[in-house]
CSV table of N, CA and C in Angstrom, one decimal:
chain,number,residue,atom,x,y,z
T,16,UNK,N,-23.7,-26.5,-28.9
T,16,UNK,CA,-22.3,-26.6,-29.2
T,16,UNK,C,-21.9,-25.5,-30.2
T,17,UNK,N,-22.5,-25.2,-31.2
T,17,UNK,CA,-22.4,-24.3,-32.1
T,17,UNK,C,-22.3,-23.2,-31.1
T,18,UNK,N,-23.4,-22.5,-30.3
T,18,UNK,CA,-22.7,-21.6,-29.7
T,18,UNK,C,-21.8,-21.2,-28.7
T,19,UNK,N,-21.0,-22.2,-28.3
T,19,UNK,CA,-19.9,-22.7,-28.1
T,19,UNK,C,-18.7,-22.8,-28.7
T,20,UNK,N,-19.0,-23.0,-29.9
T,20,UNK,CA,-17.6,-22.7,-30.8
T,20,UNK,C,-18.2,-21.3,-31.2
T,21,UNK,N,-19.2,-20.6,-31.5
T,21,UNK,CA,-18.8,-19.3,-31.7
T,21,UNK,C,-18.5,-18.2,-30.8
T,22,UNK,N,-18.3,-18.6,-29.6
T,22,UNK,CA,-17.9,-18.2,-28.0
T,22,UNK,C,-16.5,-18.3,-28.3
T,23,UNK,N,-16.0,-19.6,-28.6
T,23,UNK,CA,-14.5,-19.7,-28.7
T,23,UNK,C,-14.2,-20.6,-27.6
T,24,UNK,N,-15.5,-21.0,-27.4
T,24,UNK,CA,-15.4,-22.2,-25.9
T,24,UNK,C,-14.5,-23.2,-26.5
T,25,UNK,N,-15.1,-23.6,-27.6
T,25,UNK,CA,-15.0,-25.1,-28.0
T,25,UNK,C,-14.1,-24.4,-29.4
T,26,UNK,N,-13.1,-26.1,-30.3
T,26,UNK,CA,-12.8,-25.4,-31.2
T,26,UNK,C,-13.5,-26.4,-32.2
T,27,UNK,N,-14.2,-26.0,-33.6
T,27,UNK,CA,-15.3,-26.7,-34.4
T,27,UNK,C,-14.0,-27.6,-34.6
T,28,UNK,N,-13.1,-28.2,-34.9
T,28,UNK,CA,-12.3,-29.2,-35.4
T,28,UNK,C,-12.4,-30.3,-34.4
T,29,UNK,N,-12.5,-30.1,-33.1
T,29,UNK,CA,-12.6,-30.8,-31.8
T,29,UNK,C,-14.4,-31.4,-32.1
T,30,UNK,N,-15.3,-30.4,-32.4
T,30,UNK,CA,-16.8,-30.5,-32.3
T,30,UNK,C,-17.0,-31.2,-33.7
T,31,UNK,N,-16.7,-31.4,-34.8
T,31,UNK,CA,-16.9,-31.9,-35.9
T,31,UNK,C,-16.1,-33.5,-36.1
T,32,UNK,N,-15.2,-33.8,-35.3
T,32,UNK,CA,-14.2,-34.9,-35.6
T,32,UNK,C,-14.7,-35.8,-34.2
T,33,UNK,N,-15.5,-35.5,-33.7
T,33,UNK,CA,-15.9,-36.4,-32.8
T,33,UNK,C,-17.3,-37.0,-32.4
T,34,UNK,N,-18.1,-38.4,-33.1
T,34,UNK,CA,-18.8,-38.6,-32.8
T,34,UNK,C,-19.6,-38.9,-32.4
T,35,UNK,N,-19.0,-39.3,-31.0
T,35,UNK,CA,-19.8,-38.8,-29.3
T,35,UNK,C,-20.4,-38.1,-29.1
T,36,UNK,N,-19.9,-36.5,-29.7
T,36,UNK,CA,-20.4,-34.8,-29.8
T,36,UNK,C,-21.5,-34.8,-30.7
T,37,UNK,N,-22.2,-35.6,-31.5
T,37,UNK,CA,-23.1,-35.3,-32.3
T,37,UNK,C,-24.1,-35.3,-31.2
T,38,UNK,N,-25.1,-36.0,-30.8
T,38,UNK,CA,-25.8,-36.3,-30.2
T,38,UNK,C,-26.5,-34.4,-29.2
T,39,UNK,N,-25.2,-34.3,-28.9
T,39,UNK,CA,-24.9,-32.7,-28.0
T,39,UNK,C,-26.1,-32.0,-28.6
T,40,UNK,N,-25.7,-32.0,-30.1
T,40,UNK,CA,-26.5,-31.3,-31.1
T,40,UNK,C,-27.9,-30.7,-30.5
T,41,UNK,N,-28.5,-31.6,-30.7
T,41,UNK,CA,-29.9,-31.3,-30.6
T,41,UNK,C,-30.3,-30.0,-30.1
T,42,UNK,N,-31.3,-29.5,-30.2
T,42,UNK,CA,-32.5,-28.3,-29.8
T,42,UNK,C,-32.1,-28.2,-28.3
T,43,UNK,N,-32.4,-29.4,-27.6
T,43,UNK,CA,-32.5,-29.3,-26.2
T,43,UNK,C,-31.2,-29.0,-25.8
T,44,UNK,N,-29.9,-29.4,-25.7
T,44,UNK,CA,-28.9,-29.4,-25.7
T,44,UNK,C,-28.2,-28.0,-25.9
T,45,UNK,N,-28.8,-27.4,-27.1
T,45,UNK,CA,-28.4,-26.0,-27.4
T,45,UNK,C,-28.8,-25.1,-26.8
T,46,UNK,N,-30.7,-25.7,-26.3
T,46,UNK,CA,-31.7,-24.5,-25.6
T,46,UNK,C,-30.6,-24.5,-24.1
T,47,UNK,N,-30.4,-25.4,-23.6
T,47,UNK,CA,-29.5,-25.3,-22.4
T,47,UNK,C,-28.1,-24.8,-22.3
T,48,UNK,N,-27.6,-24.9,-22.7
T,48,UNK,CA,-26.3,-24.0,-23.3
T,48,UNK,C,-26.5,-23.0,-23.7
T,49,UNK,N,-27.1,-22.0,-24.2
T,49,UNK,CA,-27.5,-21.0,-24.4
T,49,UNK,C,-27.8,-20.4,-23.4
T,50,UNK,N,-28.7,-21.2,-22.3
T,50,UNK,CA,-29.0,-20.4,-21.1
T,50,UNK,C,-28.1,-20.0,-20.3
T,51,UNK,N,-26.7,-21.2,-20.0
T,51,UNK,CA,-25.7,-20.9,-19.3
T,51,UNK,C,-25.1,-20.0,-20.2
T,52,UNK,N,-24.8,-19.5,-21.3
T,52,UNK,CA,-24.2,-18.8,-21.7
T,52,UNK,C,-24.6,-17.5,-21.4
T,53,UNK,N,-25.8,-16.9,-21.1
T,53,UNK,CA,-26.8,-16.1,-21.2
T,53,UNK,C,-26.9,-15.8,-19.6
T,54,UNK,N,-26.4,-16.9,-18.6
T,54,UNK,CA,-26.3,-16.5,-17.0
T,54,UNK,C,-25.9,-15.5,-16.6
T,55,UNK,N,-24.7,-14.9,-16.9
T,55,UNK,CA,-23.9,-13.8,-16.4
T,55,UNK,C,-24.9,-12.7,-16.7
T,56,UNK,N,-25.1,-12.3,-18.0
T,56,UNK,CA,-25.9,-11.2,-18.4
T,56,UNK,C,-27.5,-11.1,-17.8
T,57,UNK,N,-27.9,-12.3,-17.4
T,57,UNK,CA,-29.5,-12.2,-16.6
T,57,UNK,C,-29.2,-12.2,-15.3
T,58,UNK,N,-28.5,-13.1,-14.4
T,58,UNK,CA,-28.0,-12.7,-13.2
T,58,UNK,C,-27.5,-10.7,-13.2
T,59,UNK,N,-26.9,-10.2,-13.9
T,59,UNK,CA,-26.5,-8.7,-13.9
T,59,UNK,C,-27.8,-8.5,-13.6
T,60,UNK,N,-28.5,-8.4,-14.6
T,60,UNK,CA,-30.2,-7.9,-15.0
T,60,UNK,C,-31.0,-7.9,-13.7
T,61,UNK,N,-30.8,-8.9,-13.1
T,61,UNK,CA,-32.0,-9.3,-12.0
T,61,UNK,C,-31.2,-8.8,-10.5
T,62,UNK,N,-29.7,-8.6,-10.5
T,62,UNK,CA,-29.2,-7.9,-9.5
T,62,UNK,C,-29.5,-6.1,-9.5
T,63,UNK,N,-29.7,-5.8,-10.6
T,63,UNK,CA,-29.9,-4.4,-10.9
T,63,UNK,C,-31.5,-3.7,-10.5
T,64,UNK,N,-32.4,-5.0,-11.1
T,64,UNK,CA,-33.6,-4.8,-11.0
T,64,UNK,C,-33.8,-4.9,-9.5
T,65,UNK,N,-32.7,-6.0,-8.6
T,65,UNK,CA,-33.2,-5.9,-7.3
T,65,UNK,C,-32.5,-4.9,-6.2
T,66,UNK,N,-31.3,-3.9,-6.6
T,66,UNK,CA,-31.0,-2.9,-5.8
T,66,UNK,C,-31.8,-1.4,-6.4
T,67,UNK,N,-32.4,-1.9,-7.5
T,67,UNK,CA,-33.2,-0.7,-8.0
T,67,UNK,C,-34.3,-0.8,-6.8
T,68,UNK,N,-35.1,-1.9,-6.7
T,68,UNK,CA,-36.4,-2.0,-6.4
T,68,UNK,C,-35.8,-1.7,-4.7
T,69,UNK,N,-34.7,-1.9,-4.0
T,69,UNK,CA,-34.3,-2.1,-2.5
T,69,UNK,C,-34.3,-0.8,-2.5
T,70,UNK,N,-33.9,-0.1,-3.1
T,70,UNK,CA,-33.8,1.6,-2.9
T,70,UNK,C,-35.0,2.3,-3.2
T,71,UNK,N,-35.6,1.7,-3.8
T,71,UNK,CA,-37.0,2.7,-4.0
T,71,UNK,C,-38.1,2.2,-2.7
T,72,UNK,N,-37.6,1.3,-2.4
T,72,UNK,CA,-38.5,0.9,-0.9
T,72,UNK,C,-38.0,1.4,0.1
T,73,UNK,N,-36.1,1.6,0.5
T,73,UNK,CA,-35.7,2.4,1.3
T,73,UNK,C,-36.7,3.8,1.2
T,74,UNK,N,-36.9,4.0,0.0
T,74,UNK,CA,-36.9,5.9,0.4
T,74,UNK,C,-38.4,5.8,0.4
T,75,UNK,N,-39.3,5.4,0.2
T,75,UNK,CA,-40.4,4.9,0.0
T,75,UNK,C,-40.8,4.5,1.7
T,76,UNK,N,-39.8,4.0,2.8
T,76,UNK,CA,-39.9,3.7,3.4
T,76,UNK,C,-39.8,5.1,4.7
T,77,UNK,N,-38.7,5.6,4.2
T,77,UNK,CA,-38.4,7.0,4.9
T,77,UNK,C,-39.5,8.1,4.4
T,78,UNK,N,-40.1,8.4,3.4
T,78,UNK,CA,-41.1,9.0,3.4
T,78,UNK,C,-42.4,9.0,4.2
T,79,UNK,N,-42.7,7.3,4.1
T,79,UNK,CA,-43.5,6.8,5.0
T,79,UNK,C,-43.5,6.9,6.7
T,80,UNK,N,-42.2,7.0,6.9
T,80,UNK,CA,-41.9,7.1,8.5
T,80,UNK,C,-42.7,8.9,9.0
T,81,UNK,N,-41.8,9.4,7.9
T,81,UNK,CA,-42.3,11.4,8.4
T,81,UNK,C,-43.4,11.2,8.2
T,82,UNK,N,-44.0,10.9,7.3
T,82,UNK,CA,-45.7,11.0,7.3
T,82,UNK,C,-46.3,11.0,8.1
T,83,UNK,N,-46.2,9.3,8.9
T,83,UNK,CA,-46.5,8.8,9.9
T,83,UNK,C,-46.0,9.7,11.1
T,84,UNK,N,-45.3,10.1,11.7
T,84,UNK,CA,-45.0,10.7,12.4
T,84,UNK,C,-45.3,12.4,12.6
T,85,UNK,N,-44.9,12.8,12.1
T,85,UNK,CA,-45.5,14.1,11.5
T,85,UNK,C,-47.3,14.2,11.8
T,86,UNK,N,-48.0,13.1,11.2
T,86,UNK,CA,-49.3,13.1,11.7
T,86,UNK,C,-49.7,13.1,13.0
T,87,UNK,N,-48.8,11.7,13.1
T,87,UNK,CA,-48.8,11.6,14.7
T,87,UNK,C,-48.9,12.3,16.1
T,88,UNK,N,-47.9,13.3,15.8
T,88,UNK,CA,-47.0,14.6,16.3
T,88,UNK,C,-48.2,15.6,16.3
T,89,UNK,N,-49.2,16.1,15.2
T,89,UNK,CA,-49.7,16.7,14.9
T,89,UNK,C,-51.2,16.4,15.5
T,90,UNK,N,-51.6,15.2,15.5
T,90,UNK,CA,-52.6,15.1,16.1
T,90,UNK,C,-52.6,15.2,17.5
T,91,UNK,N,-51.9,14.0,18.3
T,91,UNK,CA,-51.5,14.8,19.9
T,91,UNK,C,-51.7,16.6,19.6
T,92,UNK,N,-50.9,16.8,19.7
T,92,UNK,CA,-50.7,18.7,19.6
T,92,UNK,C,-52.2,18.7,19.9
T,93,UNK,N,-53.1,18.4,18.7
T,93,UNK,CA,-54.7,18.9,18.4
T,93,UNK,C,-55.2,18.7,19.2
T,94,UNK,N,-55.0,17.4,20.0
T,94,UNK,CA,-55.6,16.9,20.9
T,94,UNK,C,-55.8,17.7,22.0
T,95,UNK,N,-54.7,17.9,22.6
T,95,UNK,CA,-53.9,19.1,23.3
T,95,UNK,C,-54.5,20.7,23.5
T,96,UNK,N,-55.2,20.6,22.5
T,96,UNK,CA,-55.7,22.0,21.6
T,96,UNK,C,-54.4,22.6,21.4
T,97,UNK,N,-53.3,22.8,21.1
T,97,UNK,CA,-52.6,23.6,20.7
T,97,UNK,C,-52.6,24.3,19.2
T,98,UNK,N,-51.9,25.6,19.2
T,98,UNK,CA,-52.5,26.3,17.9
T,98,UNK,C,-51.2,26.0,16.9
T,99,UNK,N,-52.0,26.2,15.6
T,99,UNK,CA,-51.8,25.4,14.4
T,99,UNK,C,-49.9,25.9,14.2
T,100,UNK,N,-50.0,27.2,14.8
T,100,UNK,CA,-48.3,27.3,14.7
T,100,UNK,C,-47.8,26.8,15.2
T,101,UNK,N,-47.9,25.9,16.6
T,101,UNK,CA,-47.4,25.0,17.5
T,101,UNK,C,-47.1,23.9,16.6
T,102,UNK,N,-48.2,23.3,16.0
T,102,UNK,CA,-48.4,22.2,15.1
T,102,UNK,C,-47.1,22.2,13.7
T,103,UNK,N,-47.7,23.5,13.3
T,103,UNK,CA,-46.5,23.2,12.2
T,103,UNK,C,-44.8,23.3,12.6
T,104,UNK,N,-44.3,23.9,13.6
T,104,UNK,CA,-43.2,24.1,14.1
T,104,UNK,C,-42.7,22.5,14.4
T,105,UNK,N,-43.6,22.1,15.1
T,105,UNK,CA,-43.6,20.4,15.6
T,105,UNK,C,-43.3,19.6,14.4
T,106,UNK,N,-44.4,19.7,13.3
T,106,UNK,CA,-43.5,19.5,11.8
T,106,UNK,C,-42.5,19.7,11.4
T,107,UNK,N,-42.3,20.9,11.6
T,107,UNK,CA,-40.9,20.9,11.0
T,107,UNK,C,-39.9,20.6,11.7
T,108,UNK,N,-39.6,20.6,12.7
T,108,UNK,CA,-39.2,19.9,13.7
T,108,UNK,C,-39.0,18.1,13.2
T,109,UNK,N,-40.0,18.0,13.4
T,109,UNK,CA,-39.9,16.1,12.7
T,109,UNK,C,-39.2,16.4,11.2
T,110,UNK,N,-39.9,17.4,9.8
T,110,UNK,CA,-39.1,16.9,9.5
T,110,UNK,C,-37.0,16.7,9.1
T,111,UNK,N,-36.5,17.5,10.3
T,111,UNK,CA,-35.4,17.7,10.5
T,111,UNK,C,-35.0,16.8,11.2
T,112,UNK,N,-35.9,16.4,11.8
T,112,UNK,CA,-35.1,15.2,12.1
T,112,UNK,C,-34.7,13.8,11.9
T,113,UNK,N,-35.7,13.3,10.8
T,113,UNK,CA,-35.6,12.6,10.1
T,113,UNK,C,-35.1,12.8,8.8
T,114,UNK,N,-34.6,13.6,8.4
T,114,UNK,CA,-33.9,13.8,7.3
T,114,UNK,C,-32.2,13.8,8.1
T,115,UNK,N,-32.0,14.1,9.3
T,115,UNK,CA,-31.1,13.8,9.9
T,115,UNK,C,-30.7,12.5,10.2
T,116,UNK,N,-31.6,12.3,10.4
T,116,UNK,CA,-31.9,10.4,10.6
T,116,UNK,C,-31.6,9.6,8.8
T,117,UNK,N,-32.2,10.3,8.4
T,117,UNK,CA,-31.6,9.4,6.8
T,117,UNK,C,-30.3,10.0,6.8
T,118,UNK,N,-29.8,11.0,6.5
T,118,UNK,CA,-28.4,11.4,6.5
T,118,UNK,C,-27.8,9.8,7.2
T,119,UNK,N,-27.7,10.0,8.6
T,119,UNK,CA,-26.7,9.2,9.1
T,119,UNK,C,-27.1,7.6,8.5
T,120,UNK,N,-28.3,7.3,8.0
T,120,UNK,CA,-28.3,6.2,7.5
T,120,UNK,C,-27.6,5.9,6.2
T,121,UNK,N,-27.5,6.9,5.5
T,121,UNK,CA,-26.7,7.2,4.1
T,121,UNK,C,-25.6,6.8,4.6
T,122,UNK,N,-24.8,7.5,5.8
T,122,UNK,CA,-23.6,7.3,6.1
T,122,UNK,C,-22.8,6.3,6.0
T,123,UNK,N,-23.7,5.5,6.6
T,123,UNK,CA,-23.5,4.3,7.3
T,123,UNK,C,-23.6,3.1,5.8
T,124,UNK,N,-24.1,3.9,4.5
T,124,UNK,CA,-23.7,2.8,3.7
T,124,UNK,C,-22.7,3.1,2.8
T,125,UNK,N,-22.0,2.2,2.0
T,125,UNK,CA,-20.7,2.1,0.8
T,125,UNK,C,-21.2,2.7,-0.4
T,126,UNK,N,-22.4,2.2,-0.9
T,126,UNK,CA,-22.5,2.1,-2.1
T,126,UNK,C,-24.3,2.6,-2.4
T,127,UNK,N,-25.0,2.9,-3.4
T,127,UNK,CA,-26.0,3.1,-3.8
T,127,UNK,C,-26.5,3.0,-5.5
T,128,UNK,N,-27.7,2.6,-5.7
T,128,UNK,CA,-28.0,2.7,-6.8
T,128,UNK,C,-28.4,3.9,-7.9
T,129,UNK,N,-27.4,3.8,-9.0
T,129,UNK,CA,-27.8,5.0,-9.4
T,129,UNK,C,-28.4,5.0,-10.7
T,130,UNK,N,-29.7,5.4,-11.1
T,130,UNK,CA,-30.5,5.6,-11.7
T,130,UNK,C,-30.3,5.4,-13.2
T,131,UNK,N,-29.9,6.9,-13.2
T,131,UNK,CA,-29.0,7.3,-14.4
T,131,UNK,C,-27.9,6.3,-15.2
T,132,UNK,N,-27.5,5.7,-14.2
T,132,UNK,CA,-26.5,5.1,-15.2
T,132,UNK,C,-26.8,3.3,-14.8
T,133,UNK,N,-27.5,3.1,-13.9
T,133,UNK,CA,-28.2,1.4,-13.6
T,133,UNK,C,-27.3,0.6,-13.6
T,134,UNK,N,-26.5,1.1,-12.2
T,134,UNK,CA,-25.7,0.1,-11.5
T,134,UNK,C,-25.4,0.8,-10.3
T,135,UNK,N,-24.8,-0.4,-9.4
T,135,UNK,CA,-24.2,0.1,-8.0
T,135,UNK,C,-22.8,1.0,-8.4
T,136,UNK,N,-23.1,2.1,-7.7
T,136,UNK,CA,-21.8,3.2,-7.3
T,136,UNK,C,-21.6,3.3,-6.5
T,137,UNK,N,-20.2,4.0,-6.2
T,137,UNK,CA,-20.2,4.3,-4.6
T,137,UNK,C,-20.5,5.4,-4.2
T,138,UNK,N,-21.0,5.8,-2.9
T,138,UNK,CA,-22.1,6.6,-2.6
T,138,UNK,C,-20.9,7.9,-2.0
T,139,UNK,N,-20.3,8.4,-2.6
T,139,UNK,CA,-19.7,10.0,-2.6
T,139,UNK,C,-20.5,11.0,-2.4
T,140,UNK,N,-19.7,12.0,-1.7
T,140,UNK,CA,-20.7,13.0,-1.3
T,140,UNK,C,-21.7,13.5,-2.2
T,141,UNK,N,-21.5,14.0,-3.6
T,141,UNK,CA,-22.1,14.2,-4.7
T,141,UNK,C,-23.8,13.2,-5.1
T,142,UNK,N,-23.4,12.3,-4.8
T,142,UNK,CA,-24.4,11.2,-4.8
T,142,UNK,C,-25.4,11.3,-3.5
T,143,UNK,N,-24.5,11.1,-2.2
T,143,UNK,CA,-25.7,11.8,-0.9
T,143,UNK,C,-26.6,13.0,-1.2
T,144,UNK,N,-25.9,13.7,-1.3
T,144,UNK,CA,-26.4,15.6,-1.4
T,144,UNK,C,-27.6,15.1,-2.5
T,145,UNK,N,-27.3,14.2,-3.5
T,145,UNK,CA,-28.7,13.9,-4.8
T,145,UNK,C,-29.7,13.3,-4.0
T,146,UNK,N,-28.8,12.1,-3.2
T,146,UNK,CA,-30.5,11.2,-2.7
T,146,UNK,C,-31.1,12.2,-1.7
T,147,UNK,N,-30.3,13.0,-1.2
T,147,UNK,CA,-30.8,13.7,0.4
T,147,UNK,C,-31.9,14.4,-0.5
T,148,UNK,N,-31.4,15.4,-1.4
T,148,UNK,CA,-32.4,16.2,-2.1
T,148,UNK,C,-33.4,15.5,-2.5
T,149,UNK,N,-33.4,14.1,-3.0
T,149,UNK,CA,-34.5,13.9,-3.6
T,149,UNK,C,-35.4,13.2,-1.9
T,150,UNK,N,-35.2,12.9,-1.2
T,150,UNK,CA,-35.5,12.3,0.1
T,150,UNK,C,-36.3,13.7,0.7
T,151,UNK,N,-35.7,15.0,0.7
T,151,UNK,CA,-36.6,16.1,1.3
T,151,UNK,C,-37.5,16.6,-0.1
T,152,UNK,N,-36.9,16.8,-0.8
T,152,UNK,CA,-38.4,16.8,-2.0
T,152,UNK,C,-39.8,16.2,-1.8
T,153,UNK,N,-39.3,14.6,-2.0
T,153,UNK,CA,-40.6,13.6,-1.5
T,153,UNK,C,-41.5,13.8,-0.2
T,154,UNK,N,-40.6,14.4,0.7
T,154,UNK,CA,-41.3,14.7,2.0
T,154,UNK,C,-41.7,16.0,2.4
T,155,UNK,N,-41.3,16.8,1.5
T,155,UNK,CA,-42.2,17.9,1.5
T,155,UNK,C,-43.4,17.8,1.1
C-alpha cells in the first residue's frame, strides 16, 4: 500500500484512517503489489526480448535456407561433373534469388525490430536497405 500511495494510486489519509487497511500491510501484500506495479515495465521487457529473439531466427533462418540450397545446387552440378564456373554462377544465381525472396518477405511486413534503439519500428525503406544489407553480408 505504501507503494501505492507513493504511485498516487491511493491517498495515505484514506490508507492511514482505516483499519481494515492495516492488515494490507504486510511483506506479502506489498511483495504482490509491487509486482503489479512492476507488470507494465516487465511485460515491455519480455515483448522486446521476444521480437529481438523472432528476428534474429528470421534472418538466421534465411541464411540457413541459401546455405542449404546453394550446396544443394552445387552438389547436383558436381554430380553432373559440371565445371566449377558453372557451379559458382549457379550460386550466385541462388544467391539472388533469395535475397529477392527476403526482399518481398520484408515487404510484406509493417514493422521490424530495431537494434539500436530496442523497440518495434516501422519498417521504412531506410530500415529495409539496413536489414537487406545485413541479410547479404551474412550470406556472403
Amino acid at each position: 500500500l505504501r507503494a501505492l500511495v507513493a504511485q498516487g494510486a491511493l491517498e495515505a489519509s484514506a490508507v492511514s484512517a482505516s483499519p481494515s487497511v492495516r492488515p494490507l500491510l504486510g511483506d506479502q501484500w506489498s511483495h504482490l503489489l509491487s509486482r503489479f506495479l512492476g507488470a507494465e515495465s516487465e511485460e515491455a521487457q519480455l515483448n522486446g526480448c521476444f521480437h529481438a529473439e523472432v528476428q534474429a531466427l528470421f534472418h538466421e533462418e534465411v541464411v540457413r535456407h541459401f546455405e542449404y540450397e546453394a550446396a544443394e545446387r552445387s552438389s547436383q552440378l558436381l554430380a553432373r561433373g559440371a565445371p566449377g564456373e558453372r557451379r559458382v554462377r549457379e550460386v550466385v544465381r541462388c544467391l539472388v534469388e533469395n535475397l529477392e525472396d527476403y526482399r518481398s518477405r520484408m515487404a510484406a511486413r509493417e514493422s521490424a525490430w530495431d537494434n539500436s534503439l530496442g523497440r518495434l519500428v516501422p519498417l521504412d525503406a531506410g530500415l529495409r536497405r539496413r536489414l537487406l544489407e545485413e541479410a547479404t553480408s551474412a550470406m556472403e
